[in-house]
CSV table of C-alpha atoms and ligand atoms in Angstrom, one decimal:
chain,number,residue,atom,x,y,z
A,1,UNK,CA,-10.5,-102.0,-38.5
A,2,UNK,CA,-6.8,-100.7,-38.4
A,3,UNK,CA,-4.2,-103.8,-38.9
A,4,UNK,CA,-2.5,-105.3,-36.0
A,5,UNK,CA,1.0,-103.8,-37.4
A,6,UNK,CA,0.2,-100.1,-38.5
A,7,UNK,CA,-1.8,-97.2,-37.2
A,8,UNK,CA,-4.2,-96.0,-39.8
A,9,UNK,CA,-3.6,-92.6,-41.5
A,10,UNK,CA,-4.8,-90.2,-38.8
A,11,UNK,CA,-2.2,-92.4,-36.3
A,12,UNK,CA,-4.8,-94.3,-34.7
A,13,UNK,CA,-4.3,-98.0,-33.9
A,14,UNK,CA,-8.6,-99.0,-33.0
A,15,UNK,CA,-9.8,-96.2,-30.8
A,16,UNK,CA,-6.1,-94.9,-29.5
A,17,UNK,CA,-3.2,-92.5,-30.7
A,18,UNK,CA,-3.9,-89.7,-32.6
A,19,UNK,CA,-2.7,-86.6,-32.2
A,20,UNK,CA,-4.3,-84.2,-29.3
A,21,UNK,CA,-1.9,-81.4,-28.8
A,22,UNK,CA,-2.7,-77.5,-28.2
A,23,UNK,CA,-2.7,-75.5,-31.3
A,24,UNK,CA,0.9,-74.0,-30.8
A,25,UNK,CA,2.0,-77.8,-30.6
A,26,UNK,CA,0.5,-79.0,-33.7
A,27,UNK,CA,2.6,-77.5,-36.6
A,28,UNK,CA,6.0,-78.8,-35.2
A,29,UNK,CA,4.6,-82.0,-34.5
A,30,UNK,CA,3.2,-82.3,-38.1
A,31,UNK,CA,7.3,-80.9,-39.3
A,32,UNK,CA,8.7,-84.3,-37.6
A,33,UNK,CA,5.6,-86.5,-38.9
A,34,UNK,CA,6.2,-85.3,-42.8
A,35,UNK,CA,9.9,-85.7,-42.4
A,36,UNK,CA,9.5,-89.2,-40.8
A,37,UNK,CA,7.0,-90.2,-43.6
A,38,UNK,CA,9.6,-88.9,-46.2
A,39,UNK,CA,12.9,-90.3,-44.4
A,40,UNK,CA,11.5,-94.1,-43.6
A,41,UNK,CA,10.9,-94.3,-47.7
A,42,UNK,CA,14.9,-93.5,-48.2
A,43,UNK,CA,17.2,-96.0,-48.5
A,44,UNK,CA,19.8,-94.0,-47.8
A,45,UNK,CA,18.2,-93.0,-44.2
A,46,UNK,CA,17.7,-96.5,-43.4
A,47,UNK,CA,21.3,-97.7,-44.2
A,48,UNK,CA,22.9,-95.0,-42.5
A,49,UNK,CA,20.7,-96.2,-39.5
A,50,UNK,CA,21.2,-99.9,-40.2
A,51,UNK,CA,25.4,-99.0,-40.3
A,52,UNK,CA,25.4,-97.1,-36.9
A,53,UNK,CA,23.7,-99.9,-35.0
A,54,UNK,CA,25.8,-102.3,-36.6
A,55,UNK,CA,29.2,-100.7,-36.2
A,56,UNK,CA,28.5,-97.9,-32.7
A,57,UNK,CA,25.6,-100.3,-31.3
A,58,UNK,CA,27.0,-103.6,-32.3
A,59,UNK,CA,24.4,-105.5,-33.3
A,60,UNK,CA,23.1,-107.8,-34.1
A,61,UNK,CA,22.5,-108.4,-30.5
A,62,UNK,CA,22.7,-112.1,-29.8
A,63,UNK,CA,20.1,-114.7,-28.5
A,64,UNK,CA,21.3,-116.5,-26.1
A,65,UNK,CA,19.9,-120.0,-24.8
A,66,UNK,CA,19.7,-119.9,-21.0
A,67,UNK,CA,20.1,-123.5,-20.3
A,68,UNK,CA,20.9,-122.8,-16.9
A,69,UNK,CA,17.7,-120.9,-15.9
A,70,UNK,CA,15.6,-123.5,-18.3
A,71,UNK,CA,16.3,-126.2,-16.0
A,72,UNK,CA,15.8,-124.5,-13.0
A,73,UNK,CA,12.1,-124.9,-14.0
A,74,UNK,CA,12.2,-127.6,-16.3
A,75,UNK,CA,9.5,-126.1,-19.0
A,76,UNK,CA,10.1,-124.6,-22.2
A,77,UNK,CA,13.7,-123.5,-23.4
A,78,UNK,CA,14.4,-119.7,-22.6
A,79,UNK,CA,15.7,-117.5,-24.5
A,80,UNK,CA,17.1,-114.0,-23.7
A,81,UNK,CA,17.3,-111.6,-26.3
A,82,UNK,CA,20.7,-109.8,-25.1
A,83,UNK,CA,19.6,-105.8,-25.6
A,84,UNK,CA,22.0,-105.5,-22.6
A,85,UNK,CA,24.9,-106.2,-24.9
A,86,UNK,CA,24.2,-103.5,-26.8
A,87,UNK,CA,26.3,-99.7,-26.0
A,88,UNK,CA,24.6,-98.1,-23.1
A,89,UNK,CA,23.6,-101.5,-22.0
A,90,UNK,CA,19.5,-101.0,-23.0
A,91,UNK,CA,17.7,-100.9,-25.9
A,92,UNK,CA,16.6,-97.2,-25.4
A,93,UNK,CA,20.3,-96.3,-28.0
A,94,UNK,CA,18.1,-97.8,-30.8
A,95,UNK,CA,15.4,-95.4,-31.0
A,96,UNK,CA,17.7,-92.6,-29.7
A,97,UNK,CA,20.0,-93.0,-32.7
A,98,UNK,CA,17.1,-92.9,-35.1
A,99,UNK,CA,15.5,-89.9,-33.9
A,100,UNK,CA,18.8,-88.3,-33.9
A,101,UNK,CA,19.3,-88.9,-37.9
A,102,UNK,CA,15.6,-87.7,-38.5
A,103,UNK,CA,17.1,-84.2,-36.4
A,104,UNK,CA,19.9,-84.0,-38.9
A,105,UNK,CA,17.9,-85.1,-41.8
A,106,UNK,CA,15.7,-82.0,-40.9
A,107,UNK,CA,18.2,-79.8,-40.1
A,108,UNK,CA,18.2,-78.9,-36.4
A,109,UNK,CA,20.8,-78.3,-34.3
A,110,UNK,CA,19.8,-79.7,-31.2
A,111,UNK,CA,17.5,-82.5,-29.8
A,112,UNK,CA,15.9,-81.9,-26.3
A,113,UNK,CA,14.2,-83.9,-24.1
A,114,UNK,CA,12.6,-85.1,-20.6
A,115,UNK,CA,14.3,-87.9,-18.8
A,116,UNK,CA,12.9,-89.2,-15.3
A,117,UNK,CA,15.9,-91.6,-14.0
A,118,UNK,CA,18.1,-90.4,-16.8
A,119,UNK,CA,17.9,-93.5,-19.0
A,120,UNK,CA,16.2,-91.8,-22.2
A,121,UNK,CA,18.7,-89.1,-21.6
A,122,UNK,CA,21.9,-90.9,-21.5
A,123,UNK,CA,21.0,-92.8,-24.7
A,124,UNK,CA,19.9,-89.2,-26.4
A,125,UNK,CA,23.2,-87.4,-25.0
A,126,UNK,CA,25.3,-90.5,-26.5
A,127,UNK,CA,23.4,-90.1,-29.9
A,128,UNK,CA,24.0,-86.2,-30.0
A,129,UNK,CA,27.4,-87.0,-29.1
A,130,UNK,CA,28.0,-89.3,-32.2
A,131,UNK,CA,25.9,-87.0,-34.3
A,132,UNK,CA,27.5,-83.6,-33.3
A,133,UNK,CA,23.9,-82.4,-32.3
A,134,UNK,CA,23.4,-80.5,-29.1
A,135,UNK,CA,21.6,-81.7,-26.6
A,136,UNK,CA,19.0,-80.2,-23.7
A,137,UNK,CA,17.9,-82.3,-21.2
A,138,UNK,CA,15.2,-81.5,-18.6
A,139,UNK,CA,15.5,-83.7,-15.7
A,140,UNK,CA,13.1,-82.8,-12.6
A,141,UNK,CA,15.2,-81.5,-9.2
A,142,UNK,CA,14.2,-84.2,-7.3
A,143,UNK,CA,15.3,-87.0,-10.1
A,144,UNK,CA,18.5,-84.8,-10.7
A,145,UNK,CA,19.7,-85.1,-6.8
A,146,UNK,CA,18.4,-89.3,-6.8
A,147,UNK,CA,20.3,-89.6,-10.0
A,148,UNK,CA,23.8,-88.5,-10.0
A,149,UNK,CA,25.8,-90.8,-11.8
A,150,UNK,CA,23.3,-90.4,-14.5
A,151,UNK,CA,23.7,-86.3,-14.6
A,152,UNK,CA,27.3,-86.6,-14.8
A,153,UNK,CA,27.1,-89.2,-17.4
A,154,UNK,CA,24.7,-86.7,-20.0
A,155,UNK,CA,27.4,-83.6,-18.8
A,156,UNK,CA,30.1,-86.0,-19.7
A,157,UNK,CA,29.0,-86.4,-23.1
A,158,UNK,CA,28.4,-82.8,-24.0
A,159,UNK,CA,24.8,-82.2,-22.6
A,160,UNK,CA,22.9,-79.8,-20.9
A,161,UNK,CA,21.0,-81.0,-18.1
A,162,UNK,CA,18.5,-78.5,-17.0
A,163,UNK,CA,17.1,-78.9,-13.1
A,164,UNK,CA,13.2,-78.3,-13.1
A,165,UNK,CA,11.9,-76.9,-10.1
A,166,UNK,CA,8.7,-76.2,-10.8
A,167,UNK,CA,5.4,-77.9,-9.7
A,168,UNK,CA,6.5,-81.1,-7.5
A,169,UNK,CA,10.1,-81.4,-9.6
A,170,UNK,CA,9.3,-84.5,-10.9
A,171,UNK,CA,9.1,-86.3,-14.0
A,172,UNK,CA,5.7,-84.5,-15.3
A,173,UNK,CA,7.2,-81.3,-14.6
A,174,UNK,CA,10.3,-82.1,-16.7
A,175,UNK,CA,7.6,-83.0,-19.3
A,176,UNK,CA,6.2,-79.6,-19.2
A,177,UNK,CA,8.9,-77.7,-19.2
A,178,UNK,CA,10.9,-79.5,-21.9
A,179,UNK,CA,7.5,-79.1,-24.0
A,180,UNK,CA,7.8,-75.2,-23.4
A,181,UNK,CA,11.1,-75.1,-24.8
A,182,UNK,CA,10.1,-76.7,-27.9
A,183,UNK,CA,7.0,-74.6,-28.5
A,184,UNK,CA,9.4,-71.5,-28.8
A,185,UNK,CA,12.3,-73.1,-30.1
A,186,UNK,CA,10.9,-75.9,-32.6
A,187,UNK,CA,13.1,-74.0,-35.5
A,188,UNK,CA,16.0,-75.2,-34.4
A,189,UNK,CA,15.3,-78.4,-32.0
A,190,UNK,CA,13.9,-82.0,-32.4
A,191,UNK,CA,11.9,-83.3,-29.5
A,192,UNK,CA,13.4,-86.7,-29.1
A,193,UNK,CA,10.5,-89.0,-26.8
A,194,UNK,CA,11.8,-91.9,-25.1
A,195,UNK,CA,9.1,-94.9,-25.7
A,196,UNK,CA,6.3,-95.8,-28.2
A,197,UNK,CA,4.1,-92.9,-26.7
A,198,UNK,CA,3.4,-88.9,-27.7
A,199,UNK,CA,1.1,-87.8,-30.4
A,200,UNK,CA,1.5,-89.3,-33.9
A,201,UNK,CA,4.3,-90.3,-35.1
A,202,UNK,CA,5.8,-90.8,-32.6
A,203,UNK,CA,4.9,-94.6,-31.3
A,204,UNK,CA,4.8,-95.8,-34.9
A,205,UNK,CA,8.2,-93.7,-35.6
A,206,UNK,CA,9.8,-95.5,-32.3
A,207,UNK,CA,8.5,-98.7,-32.9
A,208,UNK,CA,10.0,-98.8,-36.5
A,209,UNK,CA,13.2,-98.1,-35.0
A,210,UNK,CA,13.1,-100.8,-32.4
A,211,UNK,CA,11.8,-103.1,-34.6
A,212,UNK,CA,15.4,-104.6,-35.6
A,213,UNK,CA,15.1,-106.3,-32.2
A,214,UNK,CA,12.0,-108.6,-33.6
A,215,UNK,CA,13.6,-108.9,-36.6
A,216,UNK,CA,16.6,-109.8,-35.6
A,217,UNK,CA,15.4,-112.5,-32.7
A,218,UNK,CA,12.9,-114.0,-35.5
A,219,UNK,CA,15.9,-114.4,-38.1
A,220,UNK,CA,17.9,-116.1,-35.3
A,221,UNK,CA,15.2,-118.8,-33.7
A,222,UNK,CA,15.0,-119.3,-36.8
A,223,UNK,CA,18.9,-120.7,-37.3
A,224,UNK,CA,18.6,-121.9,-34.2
A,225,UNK,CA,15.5,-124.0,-33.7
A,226,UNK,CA,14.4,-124.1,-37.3
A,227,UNK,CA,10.9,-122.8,-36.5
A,228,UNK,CA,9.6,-119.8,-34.6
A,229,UNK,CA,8.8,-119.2,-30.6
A,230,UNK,CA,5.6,-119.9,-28.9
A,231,UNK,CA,5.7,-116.9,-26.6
A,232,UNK,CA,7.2,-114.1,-26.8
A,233,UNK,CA,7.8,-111.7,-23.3
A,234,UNK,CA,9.0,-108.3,-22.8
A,235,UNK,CA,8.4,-105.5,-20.2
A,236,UNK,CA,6.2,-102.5,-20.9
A,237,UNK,CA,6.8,-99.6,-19.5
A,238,UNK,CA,6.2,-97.2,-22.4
A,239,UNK,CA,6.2,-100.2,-24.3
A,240,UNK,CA,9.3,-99.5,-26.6
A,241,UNK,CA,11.1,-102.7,-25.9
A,242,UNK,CA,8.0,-104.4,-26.3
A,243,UNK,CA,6.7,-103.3,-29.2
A,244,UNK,CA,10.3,-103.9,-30.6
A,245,UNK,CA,10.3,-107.2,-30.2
A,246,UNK,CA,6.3,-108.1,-30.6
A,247,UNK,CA,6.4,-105.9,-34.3
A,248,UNK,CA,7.7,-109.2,-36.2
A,249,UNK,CA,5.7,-111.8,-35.4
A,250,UNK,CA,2.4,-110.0,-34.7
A,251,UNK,CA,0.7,-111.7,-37.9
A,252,UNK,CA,2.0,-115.0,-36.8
A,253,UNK,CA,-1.0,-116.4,-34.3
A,254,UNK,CA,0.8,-119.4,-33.2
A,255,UNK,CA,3.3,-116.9,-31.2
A,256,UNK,CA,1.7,-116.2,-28.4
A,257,UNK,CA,3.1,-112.5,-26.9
A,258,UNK,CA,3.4,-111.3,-23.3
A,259,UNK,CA,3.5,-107.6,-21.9
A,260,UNK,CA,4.5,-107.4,-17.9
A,261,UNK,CA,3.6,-104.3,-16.4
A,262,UNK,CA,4.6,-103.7,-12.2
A,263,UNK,CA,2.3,-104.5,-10.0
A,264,UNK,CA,4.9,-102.8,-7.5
A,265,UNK,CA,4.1,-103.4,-3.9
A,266,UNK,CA,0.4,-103.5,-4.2
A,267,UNK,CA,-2.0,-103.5,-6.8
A,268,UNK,CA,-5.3,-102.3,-4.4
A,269,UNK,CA,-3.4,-98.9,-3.8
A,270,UNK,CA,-3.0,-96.3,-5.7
A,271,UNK,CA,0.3,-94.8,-6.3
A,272,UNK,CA,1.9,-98.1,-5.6
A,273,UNK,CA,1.8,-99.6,-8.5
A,274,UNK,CA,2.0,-98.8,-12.2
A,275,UNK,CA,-0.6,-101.4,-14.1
A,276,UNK,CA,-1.7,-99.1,-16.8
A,277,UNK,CA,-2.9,-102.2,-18.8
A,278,UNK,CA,-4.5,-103.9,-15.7
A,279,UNK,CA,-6.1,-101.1,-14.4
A,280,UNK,CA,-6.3,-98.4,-16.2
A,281,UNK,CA,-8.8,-96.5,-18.3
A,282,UNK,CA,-9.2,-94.7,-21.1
A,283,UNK,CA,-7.7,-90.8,-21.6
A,284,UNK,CA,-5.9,-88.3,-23.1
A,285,UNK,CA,-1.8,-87.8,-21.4
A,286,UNK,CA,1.4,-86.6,-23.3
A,287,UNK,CA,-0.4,-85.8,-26.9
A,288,UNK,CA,-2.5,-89.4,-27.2
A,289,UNK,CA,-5.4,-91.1,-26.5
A,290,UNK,CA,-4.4,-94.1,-24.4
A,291,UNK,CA,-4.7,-96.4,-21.4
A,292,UNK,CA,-3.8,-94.4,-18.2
A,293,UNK,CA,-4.4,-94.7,-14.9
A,294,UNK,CA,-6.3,-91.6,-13.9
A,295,UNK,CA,-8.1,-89.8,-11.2
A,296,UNK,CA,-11.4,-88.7,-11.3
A,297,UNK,CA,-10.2,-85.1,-13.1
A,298,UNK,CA,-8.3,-87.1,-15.9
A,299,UNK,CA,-5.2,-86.4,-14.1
A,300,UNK,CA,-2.5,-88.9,-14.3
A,301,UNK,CA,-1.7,-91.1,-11.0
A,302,UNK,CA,1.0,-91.2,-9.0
A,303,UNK,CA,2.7,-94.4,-10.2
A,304,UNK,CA,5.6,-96.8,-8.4
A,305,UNK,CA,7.6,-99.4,-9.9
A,306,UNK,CA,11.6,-101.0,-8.1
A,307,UNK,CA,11.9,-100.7,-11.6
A,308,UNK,CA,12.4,-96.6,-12.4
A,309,UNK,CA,12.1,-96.5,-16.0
A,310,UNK,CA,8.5,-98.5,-15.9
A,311,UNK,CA,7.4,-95.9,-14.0
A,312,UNK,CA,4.6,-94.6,-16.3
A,313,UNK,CA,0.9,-94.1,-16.0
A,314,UNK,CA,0.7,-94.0,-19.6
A,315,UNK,CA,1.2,-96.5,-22.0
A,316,UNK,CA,2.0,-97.2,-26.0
A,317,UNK,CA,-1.8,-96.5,-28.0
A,318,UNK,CA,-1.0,-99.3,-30.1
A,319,UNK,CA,-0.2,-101.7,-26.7
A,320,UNK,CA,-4.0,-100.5,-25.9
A,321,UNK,CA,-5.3,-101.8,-28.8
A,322,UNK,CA,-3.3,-105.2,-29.2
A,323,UNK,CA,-4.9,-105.7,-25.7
A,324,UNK,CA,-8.1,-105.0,-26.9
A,325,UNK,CA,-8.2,-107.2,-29.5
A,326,UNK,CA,-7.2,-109.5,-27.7
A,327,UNK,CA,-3.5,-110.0,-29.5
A,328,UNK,CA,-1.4,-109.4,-26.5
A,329,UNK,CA,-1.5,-110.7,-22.9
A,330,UNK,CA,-1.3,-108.2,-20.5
A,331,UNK,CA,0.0,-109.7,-17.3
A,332,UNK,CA,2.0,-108.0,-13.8
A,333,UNK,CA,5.0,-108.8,-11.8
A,334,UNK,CA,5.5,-107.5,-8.3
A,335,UNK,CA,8.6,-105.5,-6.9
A,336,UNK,CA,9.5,-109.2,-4.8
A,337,UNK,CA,8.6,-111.1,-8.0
A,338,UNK,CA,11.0,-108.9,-10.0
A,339,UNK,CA,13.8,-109.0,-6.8
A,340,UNK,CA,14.2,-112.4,-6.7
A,341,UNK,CA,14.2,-112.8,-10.8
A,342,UNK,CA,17.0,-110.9,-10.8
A,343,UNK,CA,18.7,-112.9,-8.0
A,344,UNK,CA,18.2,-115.8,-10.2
A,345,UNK,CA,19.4,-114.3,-13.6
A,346,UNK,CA,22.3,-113.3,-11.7
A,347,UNK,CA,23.3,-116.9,-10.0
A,348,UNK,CA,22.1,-118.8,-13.3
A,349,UNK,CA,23.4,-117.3,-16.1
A,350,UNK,CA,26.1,-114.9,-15.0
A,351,UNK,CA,24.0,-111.8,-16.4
A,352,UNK,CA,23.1,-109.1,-14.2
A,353,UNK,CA,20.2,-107.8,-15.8
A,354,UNK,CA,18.3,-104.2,-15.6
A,355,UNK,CA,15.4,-104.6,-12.8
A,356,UNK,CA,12.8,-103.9,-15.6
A,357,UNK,CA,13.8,-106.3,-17.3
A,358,UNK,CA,13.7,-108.6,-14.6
A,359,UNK,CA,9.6,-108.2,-15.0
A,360,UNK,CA,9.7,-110.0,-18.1
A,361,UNK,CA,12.0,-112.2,-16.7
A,362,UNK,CA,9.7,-113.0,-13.3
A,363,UNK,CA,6.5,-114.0,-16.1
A,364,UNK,CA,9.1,-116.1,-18.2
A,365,UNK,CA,9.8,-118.5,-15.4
A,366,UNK,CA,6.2,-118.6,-14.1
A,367,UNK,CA,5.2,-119.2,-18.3
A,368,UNK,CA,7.8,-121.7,-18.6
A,369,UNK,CA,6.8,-124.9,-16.6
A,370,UNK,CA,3.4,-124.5,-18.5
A,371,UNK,CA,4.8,-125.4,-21.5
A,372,UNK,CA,6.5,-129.1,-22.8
A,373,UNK,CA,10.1,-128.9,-22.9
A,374,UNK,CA,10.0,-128.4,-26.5
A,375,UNK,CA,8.5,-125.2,-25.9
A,376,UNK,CA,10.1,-122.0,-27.0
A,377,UNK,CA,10.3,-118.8,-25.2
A,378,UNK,CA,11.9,-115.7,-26.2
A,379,UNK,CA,12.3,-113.1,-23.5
A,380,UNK,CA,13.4,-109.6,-24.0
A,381,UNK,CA,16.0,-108.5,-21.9
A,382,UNK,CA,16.2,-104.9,-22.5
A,383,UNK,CA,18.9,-103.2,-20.5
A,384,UNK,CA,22.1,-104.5,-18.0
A,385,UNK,CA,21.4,-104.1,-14.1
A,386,UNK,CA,24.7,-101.8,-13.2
A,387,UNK,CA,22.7,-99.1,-12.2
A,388,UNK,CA,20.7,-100.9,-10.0
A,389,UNK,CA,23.3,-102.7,-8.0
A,390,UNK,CA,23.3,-99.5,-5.3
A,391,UNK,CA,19.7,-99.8,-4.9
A,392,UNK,CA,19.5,-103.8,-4.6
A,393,UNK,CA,22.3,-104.1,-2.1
A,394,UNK,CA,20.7,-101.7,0.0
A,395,UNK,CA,17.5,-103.6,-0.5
A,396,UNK,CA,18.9,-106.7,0.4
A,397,UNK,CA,21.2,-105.6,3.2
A,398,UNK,CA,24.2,-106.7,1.9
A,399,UNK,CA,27.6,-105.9,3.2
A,400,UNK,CA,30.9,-105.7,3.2
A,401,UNK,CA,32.9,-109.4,3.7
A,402,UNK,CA,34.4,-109.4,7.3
B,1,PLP,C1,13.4,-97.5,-20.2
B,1,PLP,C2,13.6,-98.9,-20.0
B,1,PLP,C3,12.5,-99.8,-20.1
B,1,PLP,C4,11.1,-99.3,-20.3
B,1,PLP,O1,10.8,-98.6,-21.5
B,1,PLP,P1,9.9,-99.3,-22.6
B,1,PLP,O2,9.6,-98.2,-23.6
B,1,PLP,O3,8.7,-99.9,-22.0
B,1,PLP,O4,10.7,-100.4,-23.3
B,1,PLP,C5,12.7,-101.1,-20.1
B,1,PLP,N1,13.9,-101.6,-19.8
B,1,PLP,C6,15.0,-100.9,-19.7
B,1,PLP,C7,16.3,-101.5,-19.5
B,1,PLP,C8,14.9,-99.5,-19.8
B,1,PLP,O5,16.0,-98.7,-19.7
């Protein structure tokens, strides 16, 4: 059996992971899995990494008691792991800025990568930026026209974004064509993936570099409450945030760990919803062996979240196997669930959070009234909401003052 913490040597947690690439894939993939093997062993690699998220990042990022949103419900205390605080306002600038190092560590020039709402790219184009690497981004047409401010953001800070047109234009189509780049380019360019997904090394690789954010929250419940949390609650998209946070206290059974996937506006539809976890099976997408949800062909599903960047029909292999042995709920928050959570983070506690994050939030206050009010609960609140404050006002018909 494979440990709850590592993926065995073939980078398989239980049955999923892997690597399951075509052949002209496999030897650049194997280049960033023997440099990441090497680099994670120097101490000079990790400091480097531990200085630029303490001095660009600014962490550690704190843990903040809501009291405010605790009595609301009058359960457990909450906390809120404040990933928002960090610079570009989400934990995605943690893993970013650790692949980035490995690219210069290995001697490329330029990372590249696919970005759907242009989250992972922002936080790549800002680590480039710091790192003087150049940066390719490939962004599907119809993401680049829904996403502007994004765009501009990545050209700001020295990018190229490239407009895919092929297929549907979308996010899988980005995929693709990103991938072809780096098949005839791999010489010079690290491909840079955005969650614990991909063929081997990938989720262990991003997991080790969001990893600070359990480590971190378990040091500081610690000062604070003088014991650790009961549960522990994040939103899984991917599953980077997640796994971030889970990775310290997975060998500690009295913590009991939550991941909240969208149940979007319906879970009996397909295409309306993205509950990998809940509903999907078992397949083969992006270079793993994972969870999916999948047609009869093995095709991914059209997926739908109000939360863009946990819009995925994949998810983390080693999320698939925590949930299959059993160490990790996996539970679902709906589009109105995660609305009106971020109605209440905002009015509560002054913070107006990222709507992903708002899933975690939605099973927080639905967790906490089950528990005595000496409960502990530590909530991951990955990113800030300012780029979803066009989308909500629309959605809730605000307007102007008179
Ligand atoms: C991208 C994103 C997520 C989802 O990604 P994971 O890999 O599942 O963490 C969650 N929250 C925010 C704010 C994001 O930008």
């Amino acid at each position: 059996m494979t440990s709850l913490s590592h993926a065995d040597t073939d980078g398989f947690f239980g049955e999923y992971g892997g690597r399951f690439l075509p052949p002209h894939l496999e030897a650049p993939i194997a280049e960033v899995a023997a440099a990441y093997a090497e680099a994670r062993q120097d101490p000079s690699f990790m400091e480097e990494y531990a200085a630029l998220l303490a001095d660009y990042v600014g962490r550690p990022s704190p843990l903040f008691l809501a009291r405010r949103l605790t009595a609301e419900f009058g359960g457990a205390k909450i906390y809120l792991k404040r990933e928002d605080l960090n610079h570009t306002g989400a934990h995605k600038i943690n893993h970013c800025l650790g692949e980035a190092l490995l690219a210069k560590r290995m001697g490329k020039r330029k990372l590249l990568a696919e970005t759907g709402a242009g989250q992972h790219g922002v936080a790549l184009a800002t680590a480039a930026a710091i790192l003087g690497l150049e940066c390719e981004i490939h962004m599907g047409a119809i993401d680049v026209a829904k996403q502007h401010p994004n765009v501009v953001r990545m050209q700001l800070l020295g990018a190229t974004v490239v407009s895919v047109t092929d297929g549907g234009a979308c996010l899988k189509d980005a995929v693709d064509s990103a991938f072809g780049v780096f098949a005839a380019d791999y010489a010079d360019t690290f491909f840079a993936i955005g969650s614990v997904v991909g063929p081997d090394p990938y989720p262990s690789m991003v997991r080790d570099f969001q990893s600070i954010v359990g480590n971190e929250a378990r040091e500081q419940i610690q000062l604070k409450e003088g014991r650790l949390p009961d549960a522990l609650v994040a939103c899984v998209g991917g599953g980077s945030n997640a796994m971030g946070l889970f990775s310290a206290f997975l060998n500690d059974p009295s913590v009991a760990m939550y991941g909240v996937e969208p149940s979007g506006k319906s879970l009996d539809v397909v295409g309306e919803h993205a509950a990998t976890m809940t509903l999907g099976s078992t397949g083969t997408l992006h270079g793993m062996k994972t969870l999916m949800l999948q047609d009869h062909e093995g095709e991914p599903t059209a997926v739908h979240s109000i939360a863009s960047g946990l819009d995925y029909p994949g998810v983390g292999p080693q999320h698939a196997h925590l949930k299959d042995v059993g160490r990790v709920q996996y539970v679902t928050a709906s589009d109105a669930d995660t609305l009106a959570a971020f109605q209440l983070l905002c009015r509560t506690e002054g913070i107006i959070p990222a709507l992903e994050s708002c899933h975690a939030i939605a099973h927080a206050v639905r967790l906490a009234p089950t528990l005595s009010t000496d409960g502990i609960i530590v909530v991951n609140l990955s990113g800030r909401g300012d780029k979803d404050i066009d989308y909500i006002a629309d959605r809730l018909g605000m307007s102007a003052p008179a």
